[in-house]
Short mmCIF file of C-alpha atoms in Angstrom, two decimals:
data_model
loop_
_atom_site.label_atom_id
_atom_site.label_comp_id
_atom_site.label_asym_id
_atom_site.label_seq_id
_atom_site.Cartn_x
_atom_site.Cartn_y
_atom_site.Cartn_z
CA UNK A 1 22.26 -16.22 7.60
CA UNK A 2 21.33 -18.19 4.48
CA UNK A 3 22.17 -16.59 1.14
CA UNK A 4 19.21 -15.02 -0.60
CA UNK A 5 18.39 -16.20 -3.14
CA UNK A 6 19.88 -19.66 -2.57
CA UNK A 7 21.71 -19.77 -5.90
CA UNK A 8 23.69 -16.70 -6.98
CA UNK A 9 22.26 -14.66 -9.84
CA UNK A 10 24.91 -14.23 -12.54
CA UNK A 11 25.39 -10.74 -14.00
CA UNK A 12 27.19 -10.56 -17.35
CA UNK A 13 28.97 -7.26 -17.80
CA UNK A 14 31.79 -5.38 -19.39
CA UNK A 15 33.04 -3.05 -16.65
CA UNK A 16 33.52 0.35 -18.37
CA UNK A 17 29.92 1.51 -19.06
CA UNK A 18 27.32 2.70 -16.52
CA UNK A 19 24.37 0.40 -17.15
CA UNK A 20 25.71 -2.78 -15.53
CA UNK A 21 26.45 -0.84 -12.35
CA UNK A 22 22.80 0.26 -12.13
CA UNK A 23 21.93 -3.41 -11.74
CA UNK A 24 24.86 -4.33 -9.44
CA UNK A 25 23.88 -1.43 -7.18
CA UNK A 26 20.32 -2.83 -6.83
CA UNK A 27 21.82 -6.23 -5.92
CA UNK A 28 23.98 -4.53 -3.27
CA UNK A 29 21.12 -2.42 -1.85
CA UNK A 30 18.85 -5.45 -1.54
CA UNK A 31 21.67 -7.65 -0.20
CA UNK A 32 21.05 -10.30 -2.86
CA UNK A 33 23.27 -13.26 -3.63
CA UNK A 34 24.91 -12.54 -7.00
CA UNK A 35 28.11 -13.11 -8.94
CA UNK A 36 29.70 -11.08 -11.72
CA UNK A 37 30.78 -12.55 -15.05
CA UNK A 38 33.07 -9.85 -16.40
CA UNK A 39 34.32 -9.94 -19.97
CA UNK A 40 35.92 -7.57 -22.47
CA UNK A 41 34.02 -4.90 -24.37
CA UNK A 42 35.65 -6.20 -27.58
CA UNK A 43 33.58 -9.39 -27.18
CA UNK A 44 30.18 -7.89 -26.46
CA UNK A 45 28.78 -8.88 -29.86
CA UNK A 46 30.47 -12.28 -30.05
CA UNK A 47 30.00 -15.72 -28.50
CA UNK A 48 29.40 -16.64 -25.80
CA UNK A 49 27.60 -13.43 -24.87
CA UNK A 50 25.64 -13.08 -28.11
CA UNK A 51 23.83 -16.32 -27.23
CA UNK A 52 22.85 -14.82 -23.87
CA UNK A 53 21.75 -11.52 -25.48
CA UNK A 54 21.26 -11.48 -29.26
CA UNK A 55 21.35 -7.68 -29.09
CA UNK A 56 24.90 -7.80 -27.73
CA UNK A 57 24.55 -5.18 -24.99
CA UNK A 58 25.33 -5.39 -21.27
CA UNK A 59 24.13 -6.12 -18.66
CA UNK A 60 22.32 -9.45 -18.83
CA UNK A 61 21.42 -11.78 -15.96
CA UNK A 62 20.93 -15.51 -15.53
CA UNK A 63 18.82 -16.42 -12.51
CA UNK A 64 19.22 -20.14 -11.73
CA UNK A 65 16.53 -19.84 -9.03
CA UNK A 66 13.86 -19.24 -11.70
CA UNK A 67 15.63 -20.34 -14.91
CA UNK A 68 15.30 -16.87 -16.43
CA UNK A 69 17.86 -15.23 -18.71
CA UNK A 70 17.12 -11.51 -19.10
CA UNK A 71 18.74 -8.48 -20.73
CA UNK A 72 18.01 -4.72 -20.73
CA UNK A 73 18.97 -3.04 -17.45
CA UNK A 74 15.45 -1.56 -17.03
CA UNK A 75 13.75 -4.94 -17.44
CA UNK A 76 16.31 -6.55 -15.11
CA UNK A 77 15.61 -3.95 -12.42
CA UNK A 78 11.85 -4.46 -12.73
CA UNK A 79 12.36 -8.25 -12.44
CA UNK A 80 14.60 -7.97 -9.36
CA UNK A 81 12.15 -5.60 -7.69
CA UNK A 82 9.13 -7.80 -8.41
CA UNK A 83 10.73 -11.08 -7.37
CA UNK A 84 13.16 -9.98 -4.66
CA UNK A 85 11.96 -6.66 -3.18
CA UNK A 86 9.01 -8.23 -1.40
CA UNK A 87 9.31 -5.81 1.53
CA UNK A 88 9.10 -2.78 -0.78
CA UNK A 89 12.40 -1.29 0.38
CA UNK A 90 13.07 0.29 -3.00
CA UNK A 91 9.54 0.27 -4.43
CA UNK A 92 5.83 0.76 -3.81
CA UNK A 93 2.95 -1.70 -4.09
CA UNK A 94 0.22 0.92 -4.41
CA UNK A 95 -1.03 1.24 -7.99
CA UNK A 96 -0.17 4.81 -8.83
CA UNK A 97 3.21 4.91 -7.07
CA UNK A 98 4.22 1.62 -8.68
CA UNK A 99 3.56 2.98 -12.16
CA UNK A 100 5.10 6.37 -11.43
CA UNK A 101 8.34 4.62 -10.45
CA UNK A 102 8.12 2.76 -13.73
CA UNK A 103 7.54 6.00 -15.62
CA UNK A 104 10.76 7.49 -14.25
CA UNK A 105 12.64 4.26 -15.02
CA UNK A 106 11.45 4.47 -18.65
CA UNK A 107 12.52 8.11 -18.82
CA UNK A 108 15.94 7.06 -17.57
CA UNK A 109 16.46 4.16 -19.98
CA UNK A 110 15.06 5.88 -23.07
CA UNK A 111 15.49 9.59 -22.41
CA UNK A 112 18.60 9.95 -20.23
CA UNK A 113 20.92 7.02 -20.97
CA UNK A 114 20.93 7.12 -24.78
CA UNK A 115 21.39 10.91 -24.90
CA UNK A 116 24.19 10.96 -22.32
CA UNK A 117 25.70 8.11 -24.34
CA UNK A 118 25.66 10.17 -27.54
CA UNK A 119 27.56 12.97 -25.74
CA UNK A 120 30.20 10.39 -24.83
CA UNK A 121 30.25 9.03 -28.37
CA UNK A 122 30.64 12.33 -30.21
CA UNK A 123 33.06 13.73 -27.61
CA UNK A 124 35.38 10.74 -27.32
CA UNK A 125 34.67 7.97 -29.81
CA UNK A 126 33.47 9.33 -33.13
CA UNK A 127 35.85 9.35 -36.07
CA UNK A 128 35.71 13.14 -36.37
CA UNK A 129 34.92 16.04 -34.03
CA UNK A 130 31.51 17.45 -35.01
CA UNK A 131 30.69 20.50 -32.88
CA UNK A 132 27.01 20.63 -33.88
CA UNK A 133 26.47 17.00 -32.83
CA UNK A 134 28.31 17.48 -29.51
CA UNK A 135 26.25 20.64 -28.95
CA UNK A 136 22.95 18.87 -29.73
CA UNK A 137 23.51 16.18 -27.09
CA UNK A 138 25.14 18.45 -24.52
CA UNK A 139 22.07 20.72 -24.73
CA UNK A 140 19.84 17.70 -24.18
CA UNK A 141 21.87 16.69 -21.10
CA UNK A 142 21.33 20.20 -19.69
CA UNK A 143 17.63 20.02 -20.51
CA UNK A 144 17.28 16.64 -18.75
CA UNK A 145 19.03 17.96 -15.63
CA UNK A 146 16.65 20.92 -15.74
CA UNK A 147 13.63 18.61 -15.85
CA UNK A 148 14.92 16.71 -12.79
CA UNK A 149 15.64 20.00 -10.98
CA UNK A 150 12.15 21.28 -11.74
CA UNK A 151 10.53 18.16 -10.34
CA UNK A 152 12.72 17.81 -7.23
CA UNK A 153 12.55 21.50 -6.35
CA UNK A 154 8.76 21.25 -6.11
CA UNK A 155 8.82 18.29 -3.70
CA UNK A 156 8.62 18.79 0.07
CA UNK A 157 12.01 19.18 1.75
CA UNK A 158 11.57 15.86 3.57
CA UNK A 159 10.56 13.98 0.41
CA UNK A 160 13.35 14.82 -2.02
CA UNK A 161 12.79 11.73 -4.14
CA UNK A 162 11.11 11.22 -7.50
CA UNK A 163 8.18 9.20 -6.13
CA UNK A 164 6.79 9.38 -2.61
CA UNK A 165 9.10 9.93 0.32
CA UNK A 166 11.84 7.36 -0.05
CA UNK A 167 14.60 6.34 -2.44
CA UNK A 168 13.26 3.88 -5.01
CA UNK A 169 14.73 2.10 -8.01
CA UNK A 170 13.48 5.12 -10.00
CA UNK A 171 15.94 7.48 -8.26
CA UNK A 172 18.71 4.89 -8.38
CA UNK A 173 18.37 4.35 -12.13
CA UNK A 174 19.53 7.90 -12.93
CA UNK A 175 22.60 7.91 -10.79
CA UNK A 176 25.17 5.83 -12.70
CA UNK A 177 24.96 8.01 -15.82
CA UNK A 178 24.84 11.21 -13.74
CA UNK A 179 27.99 9.90 -12.01
CA UNK A 180 29.78 10.39 -15.38
CA UNK A 181 28.74 14.00 -15.94
CA UNK A 182 32.05 15.61 -15.05
CA UNK A 183 33.94 13.56 -17.63
CA UNK A 184 31.10 13.72 -20.20
CA UNK A 185 30.84 17.49 -20.11
CA UNK A 186 34.54 18.04 -19.41
CA UNK A 187 33.69 20.24 -16.41
CA UNK A 188 34.45 20.27 -12.69
CA UNK A 189 31.52 19.14 -10.53
CA UNK A 190 30.68 22.64 -9.28
CA UNK A 191 30.10 23.66 -12.91
CA UNK A 192 28.11 20.50 -13.69
CA UNK A 193 25.66 21.28 -10.90
CA UNK A 194 25.65 25.07 -10.98
CA UNK A 195 21.99 25.42 -11.99
CA UNK A 196 20.63 22.30 -10.31
CA UNK A 197 21.17 22.31 -6.52
CA UNK A 198 18.33 19.88 -5.76
CA UNK A 199 19.65 17.39 -8.32
CA UNK A 200 23.10 17.75 -6.79
CA UNK A 201 21.89 17.04 -3.25
CA UNK A 202 19.79 14.07 -4.44
CA UNK A 203 22.69 12.66 -6.42
CA UNK A 204 25.21 13.10 -3.60
CA UNK A 205 22.91 11.39 -1.07
CA UNK A 206 22.95 8.31 -3.30
CA UNK A 207 26.68 8.42 -4.09
CA UNK A 208 27.37 8.34 -0.33
CA UNK A 209 25.58 5.02 0.17
CA UNK A 210 27.79 2.05 1.14
CA UNK A 211 26.05 -0.06 -1.51
CA UNK A 212 27.26 2.28 -4.28
CA UNK A 213 30.77 2.38 -2.86
CA UNK A 214 30.85 -1.42 -2.97
CA UNK A 215 29.64 -1.43 -6.58
CA UNK A 216 32.38 1.03 -7.56
CA UNK A 217 35.02 -1.04 -5.75
CA UNK A 218 33.95 -4.04 -7.85
CA UNK A 219 34.21 -1.90 -10.97
CA UNK A 220 37.69 -0.62 -10.13
CA UNK A 221 38.92 -4.17 -9.53
CA UNK A 222 37.42 -5.45 -12.79
CA UNK A 223 38.76 -2.52 -14.82
CA UNK A 224 42.20 -3.18 -13.39
CA UNK A 225 41.90 -6.92 -14.07
CA UNK A 226 41.38 -6.06 -17.75
CA UNK A 227 44.19 -3.52 -17.76
CA UNK A 228 41.81 -0.64 -18.48
CA UNK A 229 42.35 2.99 -17.66
CA UNK A 230 39.64 5.01 -15.87
CA UNK A 231 38.02 5.89 -19.22
CA UNK A 232 37.73 2.29 -20.48
CA UNK A 233 40.70 2.45 -22.85
CA UNK A 234 43.26 -0.36 -22.42
CA UNK A 235 46.58 0.72 -20.96
CA UNK A 236 49.08 1.13 -23.76
CA UNK A 237 46.52 2.62 -26.18
CA UNK A 238 46.31 6.39 -26.34
CA UNK A 239 42.67 7.19 -26.91
CA UNK A 240 39.22 5.86 -27.81
CA UNK A 241 39.60 6.49 -31.51
CA UNK A 242 42.69 4.32 -31.64
CA UNK A 243 40.96 1.68 -29.45
CA UNK A 244 37.91 1.52 -31.67
CA UNK A 245 39.93 1.23 -34.85
CA UNK A 246 41.86 -1.69 -33.36
CA UNK A 247 38.62 -3.45 -32.39
CA UNK A 248 37.18 -2.88 -35.86
CA UNK A 249 40.35 -4.28 -37.42
CA UNK A 250 40.13 -7.37 -35.20
CA UNK A 251 43.41 -6.58 -33.51
CA UNK A 252 44.42 -7.78 -30.09
CA UNK A 253 43.83 -4.96 -27.64
CA UNK A 254 45.02 -6.74 -24.47
CA UNK A 255 47.09 -4.39 -22.32
CA UNK A 256 50.76 -5.08 -22.75
CA UNK B 1 -18.09 0.97 -16.97
CA UNK B 2 -14.61 2.15 -18.00
CA UNK B 3 -14.37 5.89 -18.55
CA UNK B 4 -12.29 6.80 -21.61
CA UNK B 5 -8.57 7.20 -21.10
CA UNK B 6 -7.31 10.55 -22.35
CA UNK B 7 -4.24 10.26 -24.58
CA UNK B 8 -2.24 13.45 -25.10
CA UNK B 9 -0.20 13.50 -28.27
CA UNK B 10 1.29 15.47 -31.10
CA UNK B 11 0.29 13.34 -34.11
CA UNK B 12 3.45 13.25 -36.27
CA UNK B 13 5.76 11.01 -34.20
CA UNK B 14 5.55 7.23 -33.78
CA UNK B 15 5.39 6.84 -29.99
CA UNK B 16 1.80 7.97 -29.31
CA UNK B 17 0.53 5.50 -31.91
CA UNK B 18 2.18 2.61 -30.03
CA UNK B 19 -0.15 3.38 -27.14
CA UNK B 20 -3.17 3.76 -29.43
CA UNK B 21 -2.47 0.32 -30.94
CA UNK B 22 -2.58 -1.27 -27.46
CA UNK B 23 -5.82 0.56 -26.58
CA UNK B 24 -7.40 -0.54 -29.88
CA UNK B 25 -6.34 -4.17 -29.46
CA UNK B 26 -7.68 -4.28 -25.88
CA UNK B 27 -10.88 -2.42 -26.84
CA UNK B 28 -10.33 0.11 -24.04
CA UNK B 29 -12.22 3.34 -24.61
CA UNK B 30 -10.02 6.38 -25.16
CA UNK B 31 -10.08 9.92 -26.44
CA UNK B 32 -7.24 11.84 -28.00
CA UNK B 33 -6.08 15.34 -27.07
CA UNK B 34 -4.06 16.38 -30.08
CA UNK B 35 -1.63 19.25 -29.60
CA UNK B 36 0.81 20.91 -31.94
CA UNK B 37 4.41 19.77 -31.88
CA UNK B 38 5.48 23.40 -31.27
CA UNK B 39 3.62 23.34 -27.95
CA UNK B 40 4.86 20.14 -26.34
CA UNK B 41 7.29 21.97 -24.07
CA UNK B 42 4.82 24.68 -23.05
CA UNK B 43 1.65 24.83 -20.94
CA UNK B 44 -0.69 23.06 -20.60
CA UNK B 45 1.17 19.93 -21.64
CA UNK B 46 4.33 20.68 -19.64
CA UNK B 47 2.18 20.59 -16.48
CA UNK B 48 1.20 17.01 -17.28
CA UNK B 49 4.69 15.93 -18.35
CA UNK B 50 7.57 18.08 -17.10
CA UNK B 51 9.78 16.32 -19.64
CA UNK B 52 7.64 17.68 -22.49
CA UNK B 53 7.46 14.54 -24.61
CA UNK B 54 4.44 12.68 -26.00
CA UNK B 55 2.47 10.58 -25.30
CA UNK B 56 1.01 11.07 -21.83
CA UNK B 57 -2.23 9.63 -20.48
CA UNK B 58 -4.82 10.64 -17.89
CA UNK B 59 -6.88 7.73 -16.57
CA UNK B 60 -10.01 9.04 -14.84
CA UNK B 61 -10.74 5.51 -13.56
CA UNK B 62 -7.66 5.63 -11.30
CA UNK B 63 -6.76 9.36 -11.30
CA UNK B 64 -3.35 8.50 -12.68
CA UNK B 65 -1.37 10.76 -15.00
CA UNK B 66 1.47 8.88 -16.68
CA UNK B 67 4.06 9.64 -19.36
CA UNK B 68 6.67 7.54 -21.21
CA UNK B 69 5.10 5.23 -23.81
CA UNK B 70 6.79 2.16 -22.28
CA UNK B 71 5.44 2.88 -18.80
CA UNK B 72 2.01 3.63 -20.26
CA UNK B 73 2.00 0.28 -22.06
CA UNK B 74 3.05 -1.55 -18.84
CA UNK B 75 0.18 0.24 -17.01
CA UNK B 76 -2.47 -0.51 -19.65
CA UNK B 77 -1.48 -4.18 -19.69
CA UNK B 78 -1.47 -4.34 -15.88
CA UNK B 79 -4.88 -2.67 -15.53
CA UNK B 80 -6.74 -3.59 -18.67
CA UNK B 81 -5.34 -6.89 -19.95
CA UNK B 82 -6.46 -9.14 -17.10
CA UNK B 83 -7.30 -11.95 -19.53
CA UNK B 84 -3.83 -11.74 -21.09
CA UNK B 85 -4.81 -11.12 -24.68
CA UNK B 86 -1.49 -9.28 -25.31
CA UNK B 87 0.55 -10.59 -22.38
CA UNK B 88 1.46 -13.57 -20.20
CA UNK B 89 0.93 -14.24 -16.51
CA UNK B 90 3.79 -16.76 -16.22
CA UNK B 91 6.90 -15.29 -14.61
CA UNK B 92 9.47 -15.84 -17.35
CA UNK B 93 7.26 -14.87 -20.29
CA UNK B 94 6.02 -11.79 -18.44
CA UNK B 95 9.55 -10.49 -17.94
CA UNK B 96 10.71 -11.48 -21.42
CA UNK B 97 7.93 -9.33 -22.92
CA UNK B 98 9.15 -6.48 -20.72
CA UNK B 99 12.73 -7.06 -21.87
CA UNK B 100 11.74 -6.60 -25.53
CA UNK B 101 9.72 -3.52 -24.58
CA UNK B 102 12.80 -2.03 -22.94
CA UNK B 103 14.87 -2.85 -26.01
CA UNK B 104 12.27 -1.03 -28.10
CA UNK B 105 12.07 2.10 -25.93
CA UNK B 106 15.79 2.45 -25.20
CA UNK B 107 17.51 0.67 -28.08
CA UNK B 108 15.25 1.03 -31.12
CA UNK B 109 13.31 4.30 -30.71
CA UNK B 110 16.14 6.65 -29.76
CA UNK B 111 18.47 5.32 -32.50
CA UNK B 112 15.82 5.43 -35.24
CA UNK B 113 15.06 8.90 -33.93
CA UNK B 114 18.67 10.04 -34.25
CA UNK B 115 18.78 8.59 -37.78
CA UNK B 116 15.67 10.62 -38.58
CA UNK B 117 17.17 13.71 -36.98
CA UNK B 118 20.44 13.63 -38.91
CA UNK B 119 18.80 12.75 -42.23
CA UNK B 120 16.07 15.39 -42.16
CA UNK B 121 16.20 17.84 -39.28
CA UNK B 122 19.80 18.64 -38.36
CA UNK B 123 21.14 22.04 -39.35
CA UNK B 124 23.86 20.54 -41.55
CA UNK B 125 24.26 17.29 -43.48
CA UNK B 126 26.78 15.14 -41.55
CA UNK B 127 27.50 11.94 -43.46
CA UNK B 128 29.38 10.21 -40.61
CA UNK B 129 26.54 10.89 -38.15
CA UNK B 130 23.91 9.73 -40.66
CA UNK B 131 25.91 6.57 -41.29
CA UNK B 132 26.35 5.83 -37.59
CA UNK B 133 22.62 5.78 -36.97
CA UNK B 134 21.58 4.16 -40.24
CA UNK B 135 24.06 1.34 -39.49
CA UNK B 136 22.45 0.93 -36.09
CA UNK B 137 18.96 0.80 -37.66
CA UNK B 138 20.14 -2.04 -39.92
CA UNK B 139 21.84 -3.79 -36.98
CA UNK B 140 18.57 -3.66 -35.02
CA UNK B 141 16.70 -5.05 -38.03
CA UNK B 142 19.22 -7.91 -38.03
CA UNK B 143 18.74 -8.65 -34.34
CA UNK B 144 14.94 -8.84 -34.76
CA UNK B 145 15.15 -10.87 -37.98
CA UNK B 146 17.61 -13.29 -36.36
CA UNK B 147 15.47 -13.74 -33.25
CA UNK B 148 12.39 -14.55 -35.33
CA UNK B 149 14.37 -17.45 -36.84
CA UNK B 150 15.10 -19.05 -33.46
CA UNK B 151 14.55 -22.73 -32.69
CA UNK B 152 14.78 -23.75 -36.32
CA UNK B 153 12.58 -20.99 -37.69
CA UNK B 154 8.84 -20.53 -38.01
CA UNK B 155 8.49 -18.28 -34.97
CA UNK B 156 5.76 -15.72 -35.51
CA UNK B 157 6.27 -13.56 -32.42
CA UNK B 158 8.99 -12.36 -30.07
CA UNK B 159 7.84 -14.21 -26.93
CA UNK B 160 6.03 -17.53 -26.97
CA UNK B 161 3.46 -18.20 -29.64
CA UNK B 162 1.18 -15.21 -29.63
CA UNK B 163 1.33 -11.52 -30.43
CA UNK B 164 2.01 -9.44 -27.34
CA UNK B 165 2.54 -5.78 -26.54
CA UNK B 166 6.26 -6.49 -27.06
CA UNK B 167 5.72 -7.14 -30.79
CA UNK B 168 3.36 -4.18 -31.23
CA UNK B 169 5.82 -1.80 -29.55
CA UNK B 170 8.27 -2.12 -32.47
CA UNK B 171 5.79 -1.56 -35.28
CA UNK B 172 5.40 2.21 -35.41
CA UNK B 173 9.13 2.97 -35.65
CA UNK B 174 9.80 -0.02 -37.94
CA UNK B 175 7.15 1.33 -40.32
CA UNK B 176 9.37 4.43 -40.71
CA UNK B 177 12.48 2.47 -41.63
CA UNK B 178 12.42 3.75 -45.22
CA UNK B 179 12.25 7.37 -44.09
CA UNK B 180 15.21 7.02 -41.71
CA UNK B 181 17.23 4.85 -44.12
CA UNK B 182 16.36 7.09 -47.09
CA UNK B 183 15.37 4.12 -49.24
CA UNK B 184 12.32 3.10 -51.23
CA UNK B 185 9.36 1.78 -49.23
CA UNK B 186 9.71 -1.70 -50.70
CA UNK B 187 13.36 -1.81 -49.58
CA UNK B 188 12.80 -0.89 -45.95
CA UNK B 189 13.41 -4.46 -44.69
CA UNK B 190 15.56 -5.67 -47.57
CA UNK B 191 17.59 -8.69 -46.49
CA UNK B 192 15.37 -9.35 -43.47
CA UNK B 193 12.37 -11.42 -44.67
CA UNK B 194 11.38 -12.70 -41.20
CA UNK B 195 11.28 -9.14 -39.89
CA UNK B 196 9.18 -8.11 -42.88
CA UNK B 197 6.67 -10.93 -42.46
CA UNK B 198 6.32 -10.23 -38.72
CA UNK B 199 5.85 -6.50 -39.29
CA UNK B 200 3.21 -7.08 -41.95
CA UNK B 201 1.33 -9.50 -39.67
CA UNK B 202 0.77 -6.49 -37.41
CA UNK B 203 0.12 -3.80 -40.00
CA UNK B 204 -2.61 -5.98 -41.56
CA UNK B 205 -4.63 -5.82 -38.36
CA UNK B 206 -7.69 -3.56 -37.92
CA UNK B 207 -6.01 -1.86 -34.95
CA UNK B 208 -3.25 -0.59 -37.27
CA UNK B 209 -5.74 0.68 -39.83
CA UNK B 210 -7.75 2.45 -37.11
CA UNK B 211 -4.64 4.10 -35.66
CA UNK B 212 -3.32 5.25 -39.04
CA UNK B 213 -6.71 6.59 -40.16
CA UNK B 214 -6.91 8.61 -36.94
CA UNK B 215 -3.37 9.86 -37.46
CA UNK B 216 -4.14 10.99 -41.01
CA UNK B 217 -7.19 12.88 -39.79
CA UNK B 218 -5.29 14.59 -36.94
CA UNK B 219 -2.37 15.52 -39.20
CA UNK B 220 -4.77 17.04 -41.68
CA UNK B 221 -6.58 18.88 -38.90
CA UNK B 222 -3.28 20.54 -38.00
CA UNK B 223 -2.49 21.32 -41.64
CA UNK B 224 0.44 18.89 -41.69
CA UNK B 225 1.66 16.75 -44.55
CA UNK B 226 2.39 13.08 -43.86
CA UNK B 227 5.98 13.97 -42.95
CA UNK B 228 4.88 16.23 -40.11
CA UNK B 229 5.87 19.47 -41.79
CA UNK B 230 3.16 22.15 -41.96
CA UNK B 231 1.68 22.42 -45.42
CA UNK B 232 2.45 26.12 -45.64
CA UNK B 233 6.08 25.90 -44.45
CA UNK B 234 8.71 25.73 -47.15
CA UNK B 235 11.81 24.69 -45.18
CA UNK B 236 13.03 23.26 -41.88
CA UNK B 237 14.65 26.60 -41.01
CA UNK B 238 11.27 28.29 -41.35
CA UNK B 239 9.61 25.56 -39.26
CA UNK B 240 12.23 25.89 -36.50
CA UNK B 241 11.73 29.66 -36.44
CA UNK B 242 8.01 29.11 -36.03
CA UNK B 243 8.61 26.64 -33.17
CA UNK B 244 10.93 29.07 -31.43
CA UNK B 245 8.39 31.85 -31.78
CA UNK B 246 5.75 29.62 -30.19
CA UNK B 247 8.07 28.77 -27.26
CA UNK B 248 9.03 32.41 -26.73
CA UNK B 249 5.42 33.51 -26.88
CA UNK B 250 4.12 30.74 -24.59
CA UNK B 251 0.98 28.72 -25.20
CA UNK B 252 -0.84 31.63 -26.79
CA UNK B 253 1.37 31.59 -29.88
CA UNK B 254 -0.09 29.46 -32.67
#
């Protein structure tokens, strides 16, 4: 069977964070021809990547089939869906459903991702431990999970998805950050999900998909290739604080 | 004949006004339902948006209820900008506009918002948190200023050669740069002249004036000063207590 699209779409990523894997997962679900360009987090705001994305954040894609270079995971997903999900496997063509999927995607990129990210920052990366900041963002994580639980619990049992009765890119967009909840909150999974059974079931249905497993296998290989531990810190460096100070000082952080 | 789109908002924040700017520029009829900030996570608004954030719209022409300012903008452009006054119909330009919109909603708004939170609203003054977010505000200014200098300079807009919804999306938060950076108004874009010129190209437009005049009226109607604090509240602690009382009492509490 011919590769689709004919020329592979290149995905620029640094493997540790969740956002690139949102995009890789869509590639895997749609069976698209793509290739990963993996580089080190230390270089995310330097050449050559800064010429691909002047904002210096991953992921970004280059599609040689259309000549488009695009960054922002949400915009990339909308592009892939419009151009390559012509059968509507992960989307709807009807007006209202199309925009409702988009609404959830915007909630994910602006209202879930950044807040989950601040929990990670203040818990693991900030120069000092500030309980009130950690508490602010942890409370927001709990609130977001409550919103998702409220919505899913009101849906029919056979339509446990955010829009309509099938998994769409809207559902998928939430999963990579939710996949980090145990480490973000420092809790076992039973405690993470204790108040949100519908969210748990929805999440676990998606985690079980072969497409996600393949994405995570790619990630594990690329983390290992860069000598990174599970949490993104290079082997041989103790913790994030030490890692960040080495990056800021321009030191070589290659695993020894 | 287009029936007016209903825009639900609490007037203080910047995101509802992004949507109003688009509606003004496209000359789409709309009406505003202005609610108090204390009530955004209670009925009736929580029934429209379970996430309890503004803005949300109800379009009687399509029976669609939609929240998230970015998704609302995508919808308004899709439905009401058929002649591409604020958008493109070519594949690459269309998606590039969307890319900048996503940068605005996920990479500008939330970080300016955290800067605002830690400078004004947080329970304690945390210099390292304030610095983190103020640094990010300045970094974002630099990215925008740098992009507007592309191809040898002289670029007026983010995508192609006309103003689009992508440019307008940044304006309402950028206008607040002095508040979140705690600097004088004339210093809000200091060091970033291309950013400043671009921003002022938008704030000179009648759509901006119309939106800000409406905002001033709605703030006054709710007895709020320009900062969003009630005129009769003397401190943030008092304001938070009032908000909590409203949430505990449900929608009846005023």
